[in-house]
PDB file of C-alpha atoms in Angstrom:
ATOM      1  CA  UNK A1163       0.000   0.000   0.000  1.00  0.00           C
ATOM      2  CA  UNK A1164       2.796   2.409   0.906  1.00  0.00           C
ATOM      3  CA  UNK A1165       4.653   1.440  -2.254  1.00  0.00           C
ATOM      4  CA  UNK A1166       1.670   2.298  -4.455  1.00  0.00           C
ATOM      5  CA  UNK A1167       1.254   5.608  -2.604  1.00  0.00           C
ATOM      6  CA  UNK A1168       4.881   6.542  -3.154  1.00  0.00           C
ATOM      7  CA  UNK A1169       4.698   5.553  -6.808  1.00  0.00           C
ATOM      8  CA  UNK A1170       1.638   7.680  -7.398  1.00  0.00           C
ATOM      9  CA  UNK A1171       3.205  10.551  -5.458  1.00  0.00           C
ATOM     10  CA  UNK A1172       6.386  10.404  -7.569  1.00  0.00           C
ATOM     11  CA  UNK A1173       4.317  10.308 -10.756  1.00  0.00           C
ATOM     12  CA  UNK A1174       2.402  13.324  -9.593  1.00  0.00           C
ATOM     13  CA  UNK A1175       5.641  15.258  -8.869  1.00  0.00           C
ATOM     14  CA  UNK A1176       7.045  14.255 -12.262  1.00  0.00           C
ATOM     15  CA  UNK A1177       3.872  15.470 -13.989  1.00  0.00           C
ATOM     16  CA  UNK A1178       3.945  18.759 -12.053  1.00  0.00           C
ATOM     17  CA  UNK A1179       7.614  19.334 -12.802  1.00  0.00           C
ATOM     18  CA  UNK A1180       7.097  18.685 -16.497  1.00  0.00           C
ATOM     19  CA  UNK A1181       4.175  21.120 -16.570  1.00  0.00           C
ATOM     20  CA  UNK A1182       6.225  23.859 -14.910  1.00  0.00           C
ATOM     21  CA  UNK A1183       9.126  23.379 -17.313  1.00  0.00           C
ATOM     22  CA  UNK A1184       6.871  23.588 -20.348  1.00  0.00           C
ATOM     23  CA  UNK A1185       5.243  26.750 -19.066  1.00  0.00           C
ATOM     24  CA  UNK A1186       8.650  28.347 -18.515  1.00  0.00           C
ATOM     25  CA  UNK A1187       9.803  27.457 -22.007  1.00  0.00           C
ATOM     26  CA  UNK A1188       6.672  28.962 -23.500  1.00  0.00           C
ATOM     27  CA  UNK A1189       7.112  32.143 -21.463  1.00  0.00           C
ATOM     28  CA  UNK A1190      10.733  32.506 -22.542  1.00  0.00           C
ATOM     29  CA  UNK A1191       9.803  32.110 -26.189  1.00  0.00           C
ATOM     30  CA  UNK A1192       7.141  34.810 -25.926  1.00  0.00           C
ATOM     31  CA  UNK A1193       9.437  37.262 -24.169  1.00  0.00           C
ATOM     32  CA  UNK A1194      12.340  36.789 -26.606  1.00  0.00           C
ATOM     33  CA  UNK A1195      10.861  36.562 -30.090  1.00  0.00           C
ATOM     34  CA  UNK A1196      13.149  35.516 -32.903  1.00  0.00           C
ATOM     35  CA  UNK A1197      14.497  38.577 -34.676  1.00  0.00           C
ATOM     36  CA  UNK A1198      16.662  38.900 -37.751  1.00  0.00           C
ATOM     37  CA  UNK A1199      20.244  39.330 -36.747  1.00  0.00           C
ATOM     38  CA  UNK A1200      22.062  42.267 -38.230  1.00  0.00           C
ATOM     39  CA  UNK A1201      25.506  42.213 -39.720  1.00  0.00           C
ATOM     40  CA  UNK A1202      28.439  42.443 -37.393  1.00  0.00           C
ATOM     41  CA  UNK A1203      30.574  45.537 -37.204  1.00  0.00           C
ATOM     42  CA  UNK A1204      33.520  43.880 -38.921  1.00  0.00           C
ATOM     43  CA  UNK A1205      31.346  42.560 -41.735  1.00  0.00           C
ATOM     44  CA  UNK A1206      29.751  45.952 -42.234  1.00  0.00           C
ATOM     45  CA  UNK A1207      33.142  47.612 -42.399  1.00  0.00           C
ATOM     46  CA  UNK A1208      34.325  45.114 -44.996  1.00  0.00           C
ATOM     47  CA  UNK A1209      31.306  45.481 -47.261  1.00  0.00           C
ATOM     48  CA  UNK A1210      30.922  49.252 -46.958  1.00  0.00           C
ATOM     49  CA  UNK A1211      31.429  50.977 -50.296  1.00  0.00           C
ATOM     50  CA  UNK A1212      33.762  53.922 -49.978  1.00  0.00           C
ATOM     51  CA  UNK A1213      33.406  56.585 -52.689  1.00  0.00           C
ATOM     52  CA  UNK A1214      36.565  57.026 -54.737  1.00  0.00           C
ATOM     53  CA  UNK A1215      38.786  59.858 -53.626  1.00  0.00           C
ATOM     54  CA  UNK A1216      39.499  62.656 -56.020  1.00  0.00           C
ATOM     55  CA  UNK A1217      43.075  62.325 -57.206  1.00  0.00           C
ATOM     56  CA  UNK A1218      44.959  65.564 -57.347  1.00  0.00           C
ATOM     57  CA  UNK A1219      47.902  65.884 -59.693  1.00  0.00           C
ATOM     58  CA  UNK A1220      51.099  67.668 -58.783  1.00  0.00           C
ATOM     59  CA  UNK A1221      51.297  69.037 -62.346  1.00  0.00           C
ATOM     60  CA  UNK A1222      48.426  71.380 -61.508  1.00  0.00           C
ATOM     61  CA  UNK A1223      50.446  73.061 -58.764  1.00  0.00           C
ATOM     62  CA  UNK A1224      53.297  74.108 -61.095  1.00  0.00           C
ATOM     63  CA  UNK A1225      52.811  77.573 -62.546  1.00  0.00           C
ATOM     64  CA  UNK A1226      54.491  79.224 -65.521  1.00  0.00           C
ATOM     65  CA  UNK A1227      57.075  80.974 -63.371  1.00  0.00           C
ATOM     66  CA  UNK A1228      58.273  77.654 -61.994  1.00  0.00           C
ATOM     67  CA  UNK A1229      58.505  76.219 -65.515  1.00  0.00           C
ATOM     68  CA  UNK A1230      60.637  79.189 -66.546  1.00  0.00           C
ATOM     69  CA  UNK A1231      62.905  78.684 -63.555  1.00  0.00           C
ATOM     70  CA  UNK A1232      63.706  75.016 -64.197  1.00  0.00           C
ATOM     71  CA  UNK A1233      64.046  75.626 -67.951  1.00  0.00           C
ATOM     72  CA  UNK A1234      66.586  78.448 -67.741  1.00  0.00           C
ATOM     73  CA  UNK A1235      70.202  77.468 -68.315  1.00  0.00           C
ATOM     74  CA  UNK A1236      72.065  77.578 -64.995  1.00  0.00           C
ATOM     75  CA  UNK A1237      75.481  79.113 -64.781  1.00  0.00           C
ATOM     76  CA  UNK A1238      78.429  76.866 -65.561  1.00  0.00           C
ATOM     77  CA  UNK A1239      76.388  74.303 -67.531  1.00  0.00           C
ATOM     78  CA  UNK A1240      77.063  73.633 -71.207  1.00  0.00           C
ATOM     79  CA  UNK A1241      74.234  74.828 -73.444  1.00  0.00           C
ATOM     80  CA  UNK A1242      74.106  71.671 -75.543  1.00  0.00           C
ATOM     81  CA  UNK A1243      74.225  69.501 -72.435  1.00  0.00           C
ATOM     82  CA  UNK A1244      71.242  71.360 -70.989  1.00  0.00           C
ATOM     83  CA  UNK A1245      69.314  71.123 -74.262  1.00  0.00           C
ATOM     84  CA  UNK A1246      70.027  67.395 -74.547  1.00  0.00           C
ATOM     85  CA  UNK A1247      68.765  66.774 -71.015  1.00  0.00           C
ATOM     86  CA  UNK A1248      65.430  68.495 -71.637  1.00  0.00           C
ATOM     87  CA  UNK A1249      65.000  67.013 -75.116  1.00  0.00           C
ATOM     88  CA  UNK A1250      65.401  63.455 -73.851  1.00  0.00           C
ATOM     89  CA  UNK A1251      63.072  64.167 -70.930  1.00  0.00           C
ATOM     90  CA  UNK A1252      60.395  65.512 -73.266  1.00  0.00           C
ATOM     91  CA  UNK A1253      60.740  62.440 -75.470  1.00  0.00           C
ATOM     92  CA  UNK A1254      60.222  60.127 -72.500  1.00  0.00           C
ATOM     93  CA  UNK A1255      57.116  62.025 -71.387  1.00  0.00           C
ATOM     94  CA  UNK A1256      55.539  62.231 -74.842  1.00  0.00           C
ATOM     95  CA  UNK A1257      56.281  58.553 -75.433  1.00  0.00           C
ATOM     96  CA  UNK A1258      54.501  57.660 -72.186  1.00  0.00           C
ATOM     97  CA  UNK A1259      51.475  59.820 -73.038  1.00  0.00           C
ATOM     98  CA  UNK A1260      51.137  58.385 -76.537  1.00  0.00           C
ATOM     99  CA  UNK A1261      51.510  54.869 -75.188  1.00  0.00           C
ATOM    100  CA  UNK A1262      48.602  55.429 -72.814  1.00  0.00           C
ATOM    101  CA  UNK A1263      46.154  55.835 -75.726  1.00  0.00           C
ATOM    102  CA  UNK A1264      47.796  53.429 -78.175  1.00  0.00           C
ATOM    103  CA  UNK A1265      44.768  51.120 -78.037  1.00  0.00           C
ATOM    104  CA  UNK A1266      42.424  54.039 -78.753  1.00  0.00           C
ATOM    105  CA  UNK A1267      44.390  55.596 -81.613  1.00  0.00           C
ATOM    106  CA  UNK A1268      43.808  53.187 -84.500  1.00  0.00           C
ATOM    107  CA  UNK A1269      43.792  53.482 -88.302  1.00  0.00           C
ATOM    108  CA  UNK A1270      39.988  53.449 -88.136  1.00  0.00           C
ATOM    109  CA  UNK A1271      39.597  56.239 -85.588  1.00  0.00           C
ATOM    110  CA  UNK A1272      42.568  58.285 -86.874  1.00  0.00           C
ATOM    111  CA  UNK A1273      43.111  57.608 -90.595  1.00  0.00           C
ATOM    112  CA  UNK A1274      45.298  60.727 -90.881  1.00  0.00           C
ATOM    113  CA  UNK A1275      47.785  62.437 -88.594  1.00  0.00           C
ATOM    114  CA  UNK A1276      46.179  65.688 -87.465  1.00  0.00           C
ATOM    115  CA  UNK A1277      47.154  68.306 -84.912  1.00  0.00           C
ATOM    116  CA  UNK A1278      46.507  72.046 -84.446  1.00  0.00           C
ATOM    117  CA  UNK A1279      47.137  73.796 -87.762  1.00  0.00           C
ATOM    118  CA  UNK A1280      47.302  70.600 -89.843  1.00  0.00           C
ATOM    119  CA  UNK A1281      44.538  68.196 -90.807  1.00  0.00           C
ATOM    120  CA  UNK A1282      46.721  65.679 -92.654  1.00  0.00           C
ATOM    121  CA  UNK A1283      50.450  65.571 -91.928  1.00  0.00           C
ATOM    122  CA  UNK A1284      53.008  63.871 -94.164  1.00  0.00           C
ATOM    123  CA  UNK A1285      55.987  62.148 -92.588  1.00  0.00           C
ATOM    124  CA  UNK A1286      59.385  62.808 -94.145  1.00  0.00           C
ATOM    125  CA  UNK A1287      61.994  60.176 -93.338  1.00  0.00           C
ATOM    126  CA  UNK A1288      65.761  60.666 -93.041  1.00  0.00           C
ATOM    127  CA  UNK A1289      66.204  60.136 -96.778  1.00  0.00           C
ATOM    128  CA  UNK A1290      63.711  62.867 -97.579  1.00  0.00           C
ATOM    129  CA  UNK A1291      61.017  60.497 -98.792  1.00  0.00           C
ATOM    130  CA  UNK A1292      57.442  61.564 -98.042  1.00  0.00           C
ATOM    131  CA  UNK A1293      54.947  59.103 -96.550  1.00  0.00           C
ATOM    132  CA  UNK A1294      51.222  59.439 -95.958  1.00  0.00           C
ATOM    133  CA  UNK A1295      50.654  57.487 -92.765  1.00  0.00           C
ATOM    134  CA  UNK A1296      47.760  56.989 -90.420  1.00  0.00           C
ATOM    135  CA  UNK A1297      48.095  58.620 -87.015  1.00  0.00           C
ATOM    136  CA  UNK A1298      49.298  55.472 -85.184  1.00  0.00           C
ATOM    137  CA  UNK A1299      51.844  54.774 -87.935  1.00  0.00           C
ATOM    138  CA  UNK A1300      53.014  58.387 -87.852  1.00  0.00           C
ATOM    139  CA  UNK A1301      53.437  58.364 -84.069  1.00  0.00           C
ATOM    140  CA  UNK A1302      55.244  55.023 -84.224  1.00  0.00           C
ATOM    141  CA  UNK A1303      57.700  56.420 -86.784  1.00  0.00           C
ATOM    142  CA  UNK A1304      58.309  59.479 -84.605  1.00  0.00           C
ATOM    143  CA  UNK A1305      58.964  57.402 -81.498  1.00  0.00           C
ATOM    144  CA  UNK A1306      61.240  55.005 -83.384  1.00  0.00           C
ATOM    145  CA  UNK A1307      63.203  57.919 -84.829  1.00  0.00           C
ATOM    146  CA  UNK A1308      63.619  59.560 -81.417  1.00  0.00           C
ATOM    147  CA  UNK A1309      64.513  56.267 -79.728  1.00  0.00           C
ATOM    148  CA  UNK A1310      67.209  55.421 -82.255  1.00  0.00           C
ATOM    149  CA  UNK A1311      68.756  58.877 -82.143  1.00  0.00           C
ATOM    150  CA  UNK A1312      68.670  59.041 -78.348  1.00  0.00           C
ATOM    151  CA  UNK A1313      71.131  56.120 -78.335  1.00  0.00           C
ATOM    152  CA  UNK A1314      73.290  57.599 -81.076  1.00  0.00           C
ATOM    153  CA  UNK A1315      76.609  58.819 -79.670  1.00  0.00           C
ATOM    154  CA  UNK A1316      76.955  61.313 -82.511  1.00  0.00           C
ATOM    155  CA  UNK A1317      73.881  63.239 -81.370  1.00  0.00           C
ATOM    156  CA  UNK A1318      73.759  62.482 -77.640  1.00  0.00           C
ATOM    157  CA  UNK A1319      77.302  61.639 -76.506  1.00  0.00           C
ATOM    158  CA  UNK A1320      77.671  59.971 -73.133  1.00  0.00           C
ATOM    159  CA  UNK A1321      81.386  59.156 -73.059  1.00  0.00           C
ATOM    160  CA  UNK A1322      83.781  61.374 -71.182  1.00  0.00           C
ATOM    161  CA  UNK A1323      85.487  63.934 -73.413  1.00  0.00           C
ATOM    162  CA  UNK A1324      82.985  63.558 -76.259  1.00  0.00           C
ATOM    163  CA  UNK A1325      81.570  66.690 -77.837  1.00  0.00           C
ATOM    164  CA  UNK A1326      78.283  67.458 -79.515  1.00  0.00           C
ATOM    165  CA  UNK A1327      78.083  67.605 -83.279  1.00  0.00           C
ATOM    166  CA  UNK A1328      77.797  70.897 -85.112  1.00  0.00           C
ATOM    167  CA  UNK A1329      74.215  70.237 -86.207  1.00  0.00           C
ATOM    168  CA  UNK A1330      73.067  69.085 -82.765  1.00  0.00           C
ATOM    169  CA  UNK A1331      70.599  71.933 -82.260  1.00  0.00           C
ATOM    170  CA  UNK A1332      69.211  71.385 -85.752  1.00  0.00           C
ATOM    171  CA  UNK A1333      68.618  67.761 -84.840  1.00  0.00           C
ATOM    172  CA  UNK A1334      66.853  68.831 -81.633  1.00  0.00           C
ATOM    173  CA  UNK A1335      64.642  71.168 -83.662  1.00  0.00           C
ATOM    174  CA  UNK A1336      63.333  68.228 -85.651  1.00  0.00           C
ATOM    175  CA  UNK A1337      62.814  66.120 -82.539  1.00  0.00           C
ATOM    176  CA  UNK A1338      60.872  68.857 -80.747  1.00  0.00           C
ATOM    177  CA  UNK A1339      58.777  69.556 -83.842  1.00  0.00           C
ATOM    178  CA  UNK A1340      57.813  65.878 -84.127  1.00  0.00           C
ATOM    179  CA  UNK A1341      57.064  65.638 -80.410  1.00  0.00           C
ATOM    180  CA  UNK A1342      54.837  68.695 -80.651  1.00  0.00           C
ATOM    181  CA  UNK A1343      52.899  67.074 -83.482  1.00  0.00           C
ATOM    182  CA  UNK A1344      52.285  63.973 -81.361  1.00  0.00           C
ATOM    183  CA  UNK A1345      51.112  66.029 -78.379  1.00  0.00           C
ATOM    184  CA  UNK A1346      48.969  68.145 -80.671  1.00  0.00           C
ATOM    185  CA  UNK A1347      47.293  65.004 -81.969  1.00  0.00           C
ATOM    186  CA  UNK A1348      46.439  63.999 -78.411  1.00  0.00           C
ATOM    187  CA  UNK A1349      44.745  67.359 -77.946  1.00  0.00           C
ATOM    188  CA  UNK A1350      42.776  67.446 -81.204  1.00  0.00           C
ATOM    189  CA  UNK A1351      41.685  63.797 -81.396  1.00  0.00           C
ATOM    190  CA  UNK A1352      41.945  62.222 -77.949  1.00  0.00           C
ATOM    191  CA  UNK A1353      41.387  64.991 -75.426  1.00  0.00           C
ATOM    192  CA  UNK A1354      38.152  63.504 -74.096  1.00  0.00           C
ATOM    193  CA  UNK A1355      39.850  60.146 -73.634  1.00  0.00           C
ATOM    194  CA  UNK A1356      42.779  61.827 -71.911  1.00  0.00           C
ATOM    195  CA  UNK A1357      40.269  63.347 -69.518  1.00  0.00           C
ATOM    196  CA  UNK A1358      38.789  59.933 -68.733  1.00  0.00           C
ATOM    197  CA  UNK A1359      42.304  58.651 -68.021  1.00  0.00           C
ATOM    198  CA  UNK A1360      43.082  61.712 -65.839  1.00  0.00           C
ATOM    199  CA  UNK A1361      46.074  62.556 -68.025  1.00  0.00           C
ATOM    200  CA  UNK A1362      45.140  66.073 -69.083  1.00  0.00           C
ATOM    201  CA  UNK A1363      47.293  67.806 -66.447  1.00  0.00           C
ATOM    202  CA  UNK A1364      50.326  65.743 -67.449  1.00  0.00           C
ATOM    203  CA  UNK A1365      49.861  66.472 -71.154  1.00  0.00           C
ATOM    204  CA  UNK A1366      49.368  70.179 -70.472  1.00  0.00           C
ATOM    205  CA  UNK A1367      52.490  70.229 -68.323  1.00  0.00           C
ATOM    206  CA  UNK A1368      54.568  68.571 -71.052  1.00  0.00           C
ATOM    207  CA  UNK A1369      53.347  71.067 -73.643  1.00  0.00           C
ATOM    208  CA  UNK A1370      54.116  74.000 -71.356  1.00  0.00           C
ATOM    209  CA  UNK A1371      57.614  72.618 -70.779  1.00  0.00           C
ATOM    210  CA  UNK A1372      58.091  72.109 -74.513  1.00  0.00           C
ATOM    211  CA  UNK A1373      56.940  75.643 -75.245  1.00  0.00           C
ATOM    212  CA  UNK A1374      59.383  77.153 -72.755  1.00  0.00           C
ATOM    213  CA  UNK A1375      62.378  75.135 -74.002  1.00  0.00           C
ATOM    214  CA  UNK A1376      61.530  76.081 -77.566  1.00  0.00           C
ATOM    215  CA  UNK A1377      61.436  79.767 -76.631  1.00  0.00           C
ATOM    216  CA  UNK A1378      64.836  79.615 -74.954  1.00  0.00           C
ATOM    217  CA  UNK A1379      66.632  77.790 -77.780  1.00  0.00           C
ATOM    218  CA  UNK A1380      64.487  78.870 -80.756  1.00  0.00           C
ATOM    219  CA  UNK A1381      63.611  75.304 -81.703  1.00  0.00           C
ATOM    220  CA  UNK A1382      60.240  75.808 -83.399  1.00  0.00           C
ATOM    221  CA  UNK A1383      59.227  77.985 -86.298  1.00  0.00           C
ATOM    222  CA  UNK A1384      57.229  81.102 -85.323  1.00  0.00           C
ATOM    223  CA  UNK A1385      54.034  79.545 -86.699  1.00  0.00           C
ATOM    224  CA  UNK A1386      54.475  76.323 -84.741  1.00  0.00           C
ATOM    225  CA  UNK A1387      55.528  78.237 -81.635  1.00  0.00           C
ATOM    226  CA  UNK A1388      52.330  80.259 -81.773  1.00  0.00           C
ATOM    227  CA  UNK A1389      50.262  77.090 -82.128  1.00  0.00           C
ATOM    228  CA  UNK A1390      51.957  75.565 -79.096  1.00  0.00           C
ATOM    229  CA  UNK A1391      51.407  78.724 -77.054  1.00  0.00           C
ATOM    230  CA  UNK A1392      47.722  78.864 -78.000  1.00  0.00           C
ATOM    231  CA  UNK A1393      47.233  75.209 -77.108  1.00  0.00           C
ATOM    232  CA  UNK A1394      48.914  75.686 -73.744  1.00  0.00           C
ATOM    233  CA  UNK A1395      46.652  78.646 -72.974  1.00  0.00           C
ATOM    234  CA  UNK A1396      43.592  76.519 -73.751  1.00  0.00           C
ATOM    235  CA  UNK A1397      44.478  73.478 -71.675  1.00  0.00           C
ATOM    236  CA  UNK A1398      46.484  75.016 -68.831  1.00  0.00           C
ATOM    237  CA  UNK A1399      44.642  76.871 -66.042  1.00  0.00           C
ATOM    238  CA  UNK A1400      45.380  80.537 -65.606  1.00  0.00           C
ATOM    239  CA  UNK A1401      47.123  81.995 -62.587  1.00  0.00           C
ATOM    240  CA  UNK A1402      45.652  85.253 -61.346  1.00  0.00           C
ATOM    241  CA  UNK A1403      48.308  87.323 -59.542  1.00  0.00           C
ATOM    242  CA  UNK A1404      47.019  89.089 -56.467  1.00  0.00           C
ATOM    243  CA  UNK A1405      48.563  92.430 -55.570  1.00  0.00           C
ATOM    244  CA  UNK A1406      50.984  92.091 -52.643  1.00  0.00           C
ATOM    245  CA  UNK A1407      49.938  93.562 -49.355  1.00  0.00           C
ATOM    246  CA  UNK A1408      52.689  96.173 -49.373  1.00  0.00           C
ATOM    247  CA  UNK A1409      51.502  97.709 -52.668  1.00  0.00           C
ATOM    248  CA  UNK A1410      47.898  98.179 -51.561  1.00  0.00           C
ATOM    249  CA  UNK A1411      46.553 101.200 -49.825  1.00  0.00           C
ATOM    250  CA  UNK A1412      45.465 100.589 -46.222  1.00  0.00           C
ATOM    251  CA  UNK A1413      41.927 101.719 -47.017  1.00  0.00           C
ATOM    252  CA  UNK A1414      41.369  98.862 -49.480  1.00  0.00           C
ATOM    253  CA  UNK A1415      42.467  96.122 -47.078  1.00  0.00           C
ATOM    254  CA  UNK A1416      40.279  94.692 -44.326  1.00  0.00           C
ATOM    255  CA  UNK A1417      41.534  94.876 -40.788  1.00  0.00           C
ATOM    256  CA  UNK A1418      43.831  91.968 -39.936  1.00  0.00           C
ATOM    257  CA  UNK A1419      44.077  90.775 -43.554  1.00  0.00           C
ATOM    258  CA  UNK A1420      46.967  88.488 -44.453  1.00  0.00           C
ATOM    259  CA  UNK A1421      49.074  88.851 -47.604  1.00  0.00           C
ATOM    260  CA  UNK A1422      47.248  87.056 -50.443  1.00  0.00           C
ATOM    261  CA  UNK A1423      48.947  84.555 -52.696  1.00  0.00           C
ATOM    262  CA  UNK A1424      48.541  83.374 -56.240  1.00  0.00           C
ATOM    263  CA  UNK A1425      45.320  81.491 -56.866  1.00  0.00           C
ATOM    264  CA  UNK A1426      44.568  79.008 -59.610  1.00  0.00           C
ATOM    265  CA  UNK A1427      41.466  79.579 -61.707  1.00  0.00           C
ATOM    266  CA  UNK A1428      40.061  76.801 -63.929  1.00  0.00           C
ATOM    267  CA  UNK A1429      39.804  77.618 -67.606  1.00  0.00           C
ATOM    268  CA  UNK A1430      36.359  76.045 -67.979  1.00  0.00           C
ATOM    269  CA  UNK A1431      33.578  74.432 -65.985  1.00  0.00           C
ATOM    270  CA  UNK A1432      34.113  71.145 -67.780  1.00  0.00           C
ATOM    271  CA  UNK A1433      37.232  70.622 -65.712  1.00  0.00           C
ATOM    272  CA  UNK A1434      39.923  70.489 -68.381  1.00  0.00           C
ATOM    273  CA  UNK A1435      42.365  70.428 -65.502  1.00  0.00           C
ATOM    274  CA  UNK A1436      42.298  67.978 -62.628  1.00  0.00           C
ATOM    275  CA  UNK A1437      41.864  70.471 -59.785  1.00  0.00           C
ATOM    276  CA  UNK A1438      44.520  71.930 -57.514  1.00  0.00           C
ATOM    277  CA  UNK A1439      45.740  70.738 -54.121  1.00  0.00           C
ATOM    278  CA  UNK A1440      45.109  73.136 -51.281  1.00  0.00           C
ATOM    279  CA  UNK A1441      47.676  73.945 -48.618  1.00  0.00           C
ATOM    280  CA  UNK A1442      45.952  71.660 -46.123  1.00  0.00           C
ATOM    281  CA  UNK A1443      45.929  68.751 -48.561  1.00  0.00           C
ATOM    282  CA  UNK A1444      49.567  69.199 -49.512  1.00  0.00           C
ATOM    283  CA  UNK A1445      50.606  69.143 -45.872  1.00  0.00           C
ATOM    284  CA  UNK A1446      48.529  66.078 -45.041  1.00  0.00           C
ATOM    285  CA  UNK A1447      48.952  63.792 -48.053  1.00  0.00           C
ATOM    286  CA  UNK A1448      52.120  62.770 -49.919  1.00  0.00           C
ATOM    287  CA  UNK A1449      52.142  63.204 -53.680  1.00  0.00           C
ATOM    288  CA  UNK A1450      54.153  61.410 -56.319  1.00  0.00           C
ATOM    289  CA  UNK A1451      55.809  63.290 -59.127  1.00  0.00           C
ATOM    290  CA  UNK A1452      54.260  62.240 -62.429  1.00  0.00           C
ATOM    291  CA  UNK A1453      56.007  64.503 -64.871  1.00  0.00           C
TER     292      UNK A1453
END
């Protein structure tokens, strides 16, 4: 009798305990409903799309006065040596610019070599033979000619005690004229594509450098020199000189005003230049020289 009573009592406790546990589980499920878990902080940081940063080119911070300063012949340096250094540098830069659009300049898109002042140029080789080439063929002939002559000891001597030939400057005149034609073709036929590639400031800088060297040594004909100058004015931003503080009357200056500096003004709203780095940006971010 006592055994049956204990058995029934234990069954009753087991049933009561089971009922309490089920009620607790139901209560917990109601109080903590299942919600959709959000992404973790690390996952969100990895998948967050960061807008591309505007790249500022160092070429835009170089004004005409600086170009004149590094183009002038320093004292004690041979004139031909200085001309050879700048001519080879211009060839390297123009070669790099033309190579950047080599896949876009094709016989279909550019059946003739054109640049400011000329709609169809004719290439004259070293023998004096005239060739009507497409633009890519013309540029390839120019680069091959410049590459071969840059390694020629008769034109660009590198050995100690060697001297420049008598017609060295005449040779440089032809090289600069051909390089100008290649840069002019980039401006007339591929300027939009140069803008997409963010290479307009570099091309404008090379043309400004070429124009200054040509002025110093008289490398281009007056007609070609004027075309180069006009092109540089179109694609290079203008610098507006601000009157120094000492030359202004006190009545025209606000109280506590600081001496103003030169400011860069874009030539057009379309952004034919890549912007200019401010003083804060230049002090906070390193820049690599591109030209």
